[in-house]
Amino acid sequence: MSLFLVVALPFLGALLPGLMNSAGRQACAVVTFMVSLLALIGLLTHLPAVLAGELVTARLDWMPMLGLNVTLMLDGLGFFFACLILGIGLLIIAYARFYLAREDNMGEFFTYLLLFQGAMVGIVLSDNILLLLVFWELTSLSSFLLIGYWKHLPEGRQGARMALTVTSMGGLAMIAGMLLLGQIAGSYDLSVILQNREAIQASPLYLPALILILLGCFTKSAQFPFHFWLPHAMAAPTPVSAYLHSATMVKAGIFLMARMWPVLSGTPEWFAIVTTAGLITMVLGAVIGLFKHDLKALLAFSTVSHLGLITMLLGTGTAFGAMAAVFHILNHATFKAALFMSAGIIDHEAHTRDIRRLGGLRRLMPITCVIASVAALSMAGIPLLNGFLSKEMMLEEAWHTTLFDSHWLVPGLATVGALFSAAYSFRLIGHVFLGPVRDDYPAKPHDPGPGLWLPPALLVVLVVAIGVAPFLAEPFVKLVTASVLGTAAEVPSAYLKIWHGLVPALYMSIIAVLGGLLMLAIFNPALRLWDRTPRPEAKVIFEAIIAAAVALARGVIHRLHNGAFSRYAAIMAVTVVAVAYHAWATGTVGPVTRAPQPANALQIAGWLMLVAASCALALLHRNRLLSLILIGIVGLVVSVGFVYFSAPDLAMTQLTVEVVTIILLLLALNLLPNRTPVESSILRRTRDTVVAVAGGLGAMALSYHYLLRDTVAPSISEFHLANSYKGGGGTNVVNVILVDFRGFDTYGEIIVLGIAALLIYALTETLLSGPVRARLLNRKPDKPLAGDMHPMMMVVVARVIMPVVLMVAFYIFLRGHNEPGGGFIAGLVASIAVVMQYMSSGFAWTSARLRYPYHGVIGAGVLIAGLTGIGSWFVGKPFLTSDYTYVRIPPFQEFELATAALFDLGVFLAVVGAVMLSLESFSRLARRARVPEAEHPMDIDPSREMPDPKTAGV
Amino acid sequence: MEFLVASAIGVLTATGLYLVLRLRSFPVIMGISLLTYAVNVFLFASGRLTVGAPPILGDATSYTDPLPQALVLTAIVISFGMTAVVVMIALGAYLGADDDHVNDPPPPPDGTTPAEDAQ
């Protein structure tokens, strides 16, 4: 199976459970399981190639100019992580099916889970680091959704927010680091970067890049000092915790450190930062974890601690350390996922995760007890379990590591970490499962069905299998280690085995286990001491920082954005004028190249009308009906101006748009107050006048200078004029540009128009289903209504004229390619024909006779235009290439058939639909506010049979 | 002639701006319409002014610039859609709150905002 498909499957599959929610919980879970299984099988088909040491790649250019390509690569490391993600994912899906309660939305959960799974697989298979960043951010987002899945819990929301804040801040830093790295290496492809170890480490940008990338890794993998988000993310449902915090999300940072290991490691900087952070995290997490009473919090801090351990191993920069890290990633994923799932079982059955309220569960939940105890013993590092093996290797590596010139620092701290790790593991077993059976559990605990215990049990089988027979895992671990090391180092020859002889690591291990038992024995006094010690609480600090940032942002934003929109408009106008003036004053303006043309009386008359109408509008705008008339005059003069200046198409469009706009505004004015009250002071009006005059003068100066000069470069219009007939088959150049040369623009524009109409429709629906509906129904008209709502004269005229207008629209449409006209204008004219029926005969009468809903008309228009464009693909031409031919059907004359006409038909339909849908929505609003609809389209109709007054009473 | 068109654009801009700065939604919509005219005419004028030479191919020797016309034609139709949306929003706001002010009411003196995210 193609690597693309392996990555894409979870994303594609993520659509399914969300859509299948109504099919039931079982169906959702099965579909999710099958999707993951399919992806895993797809991955496994590459197993032979990976085992043979080959590099499986897949490449698709996305944005080559930016260096961003969809290049995927599968090597041992990627295969290992992808297996963990998909394999443990399968177990989690099965577990979640039985864990989630009936009231939880299962489709939503599995959709998020698959999104997350896809993003994780994307990270581990990316060859391009920019692509990797995209997936990296996707994991932050999808884990936010998963952690906050229980939206009703405030802890869930806060934990999700904190996780998102911390990990996405780290993600930002990492973007910068990756860009630097790409700059140094000259490529964003990992396979190239990994070959450039010397060049990268010698670069002066190495340290900044390293620090930024490590910030990303540390935040994701919860390393000190960013460890605090992980325990708070435990508010998530347990399947999420088990998945995100054992095998996947927190391992992403570890993965990246391993991936970058060949180029970034081995320097003193790497060693100092990574080893120190890892050591501190390991010890801190283990100590805090011991004293947590919440089972999941204990596991969370133990995860923090084990991640620190792995980080430290990667930090040492030796091949043996890398091998130990790989082995521990595998072991930790198995026992920790099993432990999280066991904690979930206990929570599910006993209704509490508080260790202080548990105990004695070994008799009540024997299966869970076995599973959890084996996993916990592995975590403690007890021989014959897999945790022991990698812990031994860690201690061995620590024994040889010298940090800050001290031979004892690393081994000592590593032993302390291991000691506390053993202690909390023993506490988990001792305080939860051992001890007397209590009689005050919140619910009666008992073992769950196999759906819940089987997934962790499978993992525990692995724990024991690897622990007893480490040689089974050895080839695989060495294979993965080889791909971590790359060309930087040789795979160590050491074997994975249980007995290494009396080496220092064994003594350290014995100290840790005995110390752990001792800690458990003195747990109560230690707890009292711990509770008395003052400690900084990370959540409080985090919230204080967030509060300070919010206060700062609020201070700045509220000062700028105080909700006074007219102030924004004034500031913007002044700024534009000032910037333009600055450009004018400092730049140079070319000489006048066009002679001003003389003005005649006609032009002056038109100008006077326009100026008079617009000035009157500004002065008399308080009378809203009058201002509608005045703006109509302005629109008419502009249309006439278009005719005069050789733009017949524009004039026709402007004229028809003017008609529908005025009707629309009239409909709105029906519901709005008729007058604008005087509110602003003289001072304010003066200020606004000054701003307006400045803006007007600026626009005027710009236009005047523009009109008297030629363009600097030759315009492309010559091309359009020359090719309109030859290439587009039409003599109306404007129309040919619209439907042919720039058809793609037009296509976008009709879509925008359609969206605007749908938006208006949606707003109307929202208004009519909300409280506005009641208000409209109770509304008293504030202006007297005409007694005769549908005058007979008007009804008759409108109906008679309807076919005539439609014929005009048809004519305008047909001739559009060669004479002024076209789909836009024809659409507007046809809409006017229908609007006239609405106005004369009433809403109810007209809509009852309407055969097609306007949404459908818009959709048909966009579809026809789009299909016309796609049609050119079938003859091997780009989208929207047009063609035309001349045909002759006797007895008609020869006429032209062009695909552009079909496209224009789409435009026509979209315009009709959009205009009508908007006007219809407005009139629906108005209709709610009115007295009941008249029974007949004409109030007085001589043809209607009047009821006989004599028989009516019988 | 050029001066007449330029000054017409200026007058449309000025009156449009003045109305946009008003406090109620209806005059603001009128102002936006006037500004739309101004912008459309300005874009149209970027093809320079030609009398009696429409871009309909025929026997004439010179034609006016067709490209700005095509651009303005769609701009006119789109501006209808925009006006309709703005009017709808204004109407919804007025019907919902019985208030057609453009600006938000000033915040209460204690400085709290009503939509505080509950932690």
mmCIF file of C-alpha atoms in Angstrom, chain A residues 24-179:
data_model
loop_
_atom_site.group_PDB
_atom_site.id
_atom_site.type_symbol
_atom_site.label_atom_id
_atom_site.label_comp_id
_atom_site.label_asym_id
_atom_site.label_seq_id
_atom_site.Cartn_x
_atom_site.Cartn_y
_atom_site.Cartn_z
ATOM 1 C CA GLY A 24 -24.958 3.336 16.775
ATOM 2 C CA ARG A 25 -21.966 3.044 19.030
ATOM 3 C CA GLN A 26 -20.949 -0.370 17.844
ATOM 4 C CA ALA A 27 -20.892 0.716 14.198
ATOM 5 C CA CYS A 28 -18.766 3.788 15.012
ATOM 6 C CA ALA A 29 -16.224 1.726 16.893
ATOM 7 C CA VAL A 30 -16.091 -0.995 14.238
ATOM 8 C CA VAL A 31 -15.563 1.515 11.439
ATOM 9 C CA THR A 32 -12.812 3.278 13.369
ATOM 10 C CA PHE A 33 -11.193 -0.054 14.169
ATOM 11 C CA MET A 34 -11.306 -1.144 10.538
ATOM 12 C CA VAL A 35 -9.766 2.121 9.350
ATOM 13 C CA SER A 36 -6.885 1.784 11.783
ATOM 14 C CA LEU A 37 -6.476 -1.878 10.975
ATOM 15 C CA LEU A 38 -6.349 -1.111 7.273
ATOM 16 C CA ALA A 39 -3.679 1.516 7.843
ATOM 17 C CA LEU A 40 -1.697 -0.918 9.981
ATOM 18 C CA ILE A 41 -1.932 -3.629 7.326
ATOM 19 C CA GLY A 42 -0.840 -1.084 4.744
ATOM 20 C CA LEU A 43 2.147 -0.292 6.905
ATOM 21 C CA LEU A 44 2.984 -3.937 7.427
ATOM 22 C CA THR A 45 3.128 -4.538 3.679
ATOM 23 C CA HIS A 46 6.351 -2.542 3.810
ATOM 24 C CA LEU A 47 7.823 -4.733 6.530
ATOM 25 C CA PRO A 48 10.021 -6.835 4.195
ATOM 26 C CA ALA A 49 11.528 -3.727 2.653
ATOM 27 C CA VAL A 50 12.190 -2.183 6.056
ATOM 28 C CA LEU A 51 13.729 -5.382 7.357
ATOM 29 C CA ALA A 52 15.973 -5.448 4.319
ATOM 30 C CA GLY A 53 17.181 -2.002 5.326
ATOM 31 C CA GLU A 54 15.621 -0.235 2.367
ATOM 32 C CA LEU A 55 14.212 3.274 2.518
ATOM 33 C CA VAL A 56 10.626 3.321 1.273
ATOM 34 C CA THR A 57 9.716 6.741 -0.088
ATOM 35 C CA ALA A 58 6.807 8.443 -1.774
ATOM 36 C CA ARG A 59 6.924 11.896 -3.243
ATOM 37 C CA LEU A 60 4.384 14.422 -4.439
ATOM 38 C CA ASP A 61 5.251 18.042 -5.203
ATOM 39 C CA TRP A 62 3.061 20.430 -3.268
ATOM 40 C CA MET A 63 4.739 23.830 -3.187
ATOM 41 C CA PRO A 64 8.200 23.203 -4.615
ATOM 42 C CA MET A 65 9.058 26.928 -4.621
ATOM 43 C CA LEU A 66 8.790 26.956 -0.838
ATOM 44 C CA GLY A 67 10.516 23.621 -0.469
ATOM 45 C CA LEU A 68 7.280 22.206 0.919
ATOM 46 C CA ASN A 69 6.550 18.846 -0.651
ATOM 47 C CA VAL A 70 4.593 15.824 0.421
ATOM 48 C CA THR A 71 7.536 13.502 0.696
ATOM 49 C CA LEU A 72 7.140 10.499 2.907
ATOM 50 C CA MET A 73 9.823 8.121 4.033
ATOM 51 C CA LEU A 74 9.667 4.870 5.913
ATOM 52 C CA ASP A 75 12.729 3.563 7.687
ATOM 53 C CA GLY A 76 13.164 1.510 10.826
ATOM 54 C CA LEU A 77 12.466 4.391 13.204
ATOM 55 C CA GLY A 78 9.382 5.557 11.342
ATOM 56 C CA PHE A 79 8.132 2.012 11.057
ATOM 57 C CA PHE A 80 8.618 1.430 14.774
ATOM 58 C CA PHE A 81 6.680 4.529 15.761
ATOM 59 C CA ALA A 82 3.971 4.028 13.173
ATOM 60 C CA CYS A 83 3.498 0.485 14.471
ATOM 61 C CA LEU A 84 3.199 1.777 18.031
ATOM 62 C CA ILE A 85 0.721 4.462 17.001
ATOM 63 C CA LEU A 86 -1.491 2.211 14.920
ATOM 64 C CA GLY A 87 -1.123 -0.931 17.022
ATOM 65 C CA ILE A 88 -1.793 0.657 20.388
ATOM 66 C CA GLY A 89 -4.420 2.746 18.601
ATOM 67 C CA LEU A 90 -6.317 -0.436 17.762
ATOM 68 C CA LEU A 91 -6.289 -1.553 21.383
ATOM 69 C CA ILE A 92 -7.397 1.899 22.519
ATOM 70 C CA ILE A 93 -10.286 1.940 20.054
ATOM 71 C CA ALA A 94 -11.515 -1.397 21.342
ATOM 72 C CA TYR A 95 -11.090 -0.241 24.926
ATOM 73 C CA ALA A 96 -12.805 3.108 24.336
ATOM 74 C CA ARG A 97 -15.821 1.383 22.848
ATOM 75 C CA PHE A 98 -16.512 -0.162 26.249
ATOM 76 C CA TYR A 99 -15.165 2.646 28.372
ATOM 77 C CA LEU A 100 -17.244 5.567 27.100
ATOM 78 C CA ALA A 101 -20.620 6.010 28.682
ATOM 79 C CA ARG A 102 -23.895 5.950 26.838
ATOM 80 C CA GLU A 103 -24.268 9.721 26.942
ATOM 81 C CA ASP A 104 -20.844 10.361 25.406
ATOM 82 C CA ASN A 105 -20.923 11.183 21.709
ATOM 83 C CA MET A 106 -18.939 8.287 20.343
ATOM 84 C CA GLY A 107 -18.778 9.428 16.726
ATOM 85 C CA GLU A 108 -17.199 12.696 17.788
ATOM 86 C CA PHE A 109 -14.675 10.905 19.962
ATOM 87 C CA PHE A 110 -13.539 8.529 17.246
ATOM 88 C CA THR A 111 -13.361 11.317 14.685
ATOM 89 C CA TYR A 112 -10.951 13.214 16.918
ATOM 90 C CA LEU A 113 -9.038 10.039 17.647
ATOM 91 C CA LEU A 114 -8.549 9.245 13.965
ATOM 92 C CA LEU A 115 -7.537 12.819 13.208
ATOM 93 C CA PHE A 116 -4.945 12.564 15.913
ATOM 94 C CA GLN A 117 -3.800 9.179 14.705
ATOM 95 C CA GLY A 118 -3.379 10.477 11.158
ATOM 96 C CA ALA A 119 -1.388 13.474 12.353
ATOM 97 C CA MET A 120 0.901 11.255 14.420
ATOM 98 C CA VAL A 121 1.496 8.831 11.548
ATOM 99 C CA GLY A 122 2.181 11.873 9.383
ATOM 100 C CA ILE A 123 4.859 13.093 11.794
ATOM 101 C CA VAL A 124 6.720 9.829 11.901
ATOM 102 C CA LEU A 125 6.586 9.236 8.151
ATOM 103 C CA SER A 126 7.379 12.771 6.950
ATOM 104 C CA ASP A 127 10.535 13.228 4.996
ATOM 105 C CA ASN A 128 10.009 16.949 4.553
ATOM 106 C CA ILE A 129 10.445 18.917 7.762
ATOM 107 C CA LEU A 130 7.915 21.560 6.733
ATOM 108 C CA LEU A 131 5.366 18.808 6.190
ATOM 109 C CA LEU A 132 6.384 17.406 9.553
ATOM 110 C CA LEU A 133 5.606 20.792 11.109
ATOM 111 C CA VAL A 134 2.148 20.762 9.565
ATOM 112 C CA PHE A 135 1.435 17.379 11.130
ATOM 113 C CA TRP A 136 3.050 18.501 14.372
ATOM 114 C CA GLU A 137 0.588 21.371 14.687
ATOM 115 C CA LEU A 138 -2.234 19.035 13.744
ATOM 116 C CA THR A 139 -1.394 16.807 16.696
ATOM 117 C CA SER A 140 -1.545 19.838 18.987
ATOM 118 C CA LEU A 141 -4.971 20.743 17.663
ATOM 119 C CA SER A 142 -6.427 17.257 17.646
ATOM 120 C CA SER A 143 -5.056 16.466 21.094
ATOM 121 C CA PHE A 144 -6.718 19.675 22.299
ATOM 122 C CA LEU A 145 -10.025 18.312 21.063
ATOM 123 C CA LEU A 146 -9.365 14.943 22.667
ATOM 124 C CA ILE A 147 -8.224 16.251 26.042
ATOM 125 C CA GLY A 148 -11.183 18.607 26.196
ATOM 126 C CA TYR A 149 -13.564 15.909 24.979
ATOM 127 C CA TRP A 150 -15.623 16.058 28.167
ATOM 128 C CA LYS A 151 -16.633 19.639 27.544
ATOM 129 C CA HIS A 152 -18.815 19.789 30.624
ATOM 130 C CA LEU A 153 -15.836 19.366 32.966
ATOM 131 C CA PRO A 154 -13.997 22.608 33.752
ATOM 132 C CA GLU A 155 -10.807 20.611 34.447
ATOM 133 C CA GLY A 156 -11.063 19.102 30.996
ATOM 134 C CA ARG A 157 -11.361 22.495 29.340
ATOM 135 C CA GLN A 158 -8.564 24.010 31.400
ATOM 136 C CA GLY A 159 -6.297 21.022 30.849
ATOM 137 C CA ALA A 160 -6.941 21.136 27.123
ATOM 138 C CA ARG A 161 -6.236 24.839 26.994
ATOM 139 C CA MET A 162 -3.032 24.467 28.949
ATOM 140 C CA ALA A 163 -1.838 21.602 26.759
ATOM 141 C CA LEU A 164 -2.621 23.581 23.629
ATOM 142 C CA THR A 165 -0.916 26.726 24.904
ATOM 143 C CA VAL A 166 2.267 24.982 25.967
ATOM 144 C CA THR A 167 2.608 22.629 23.014
ATOM 145 C CA SER A 168 1.713 25.192 20.388
ATOM 146 C CA MET A 169 4.138 27.721 21.847
ATOM 147 C CA GLY A 170 6.757 25.029 21.550
ATOM 148 C CA GLY A 171 5.505 24.338 18.045
ATOM 149 C CA LEU A 172 6.067 27.972 17.102
ATOM 150 C CA ALA A 173 9.619 27.824 18.394
ATOM 151 C CA MET A 174 10.146 24.639 16.464
ATOM 152 C CA ILE A 175 8.931 26.183 13.216
ATOM 153 C CA ALA A 176 11.647 28.804 13.588
ATOM 154 C CA GLY A 177 14.204 26.142 14.447
ATOM 155 C CA MET A 178 13.271 23.965 11.495
ATOM 156 C CA LEU A 179 13.433 26.917 9.118
#
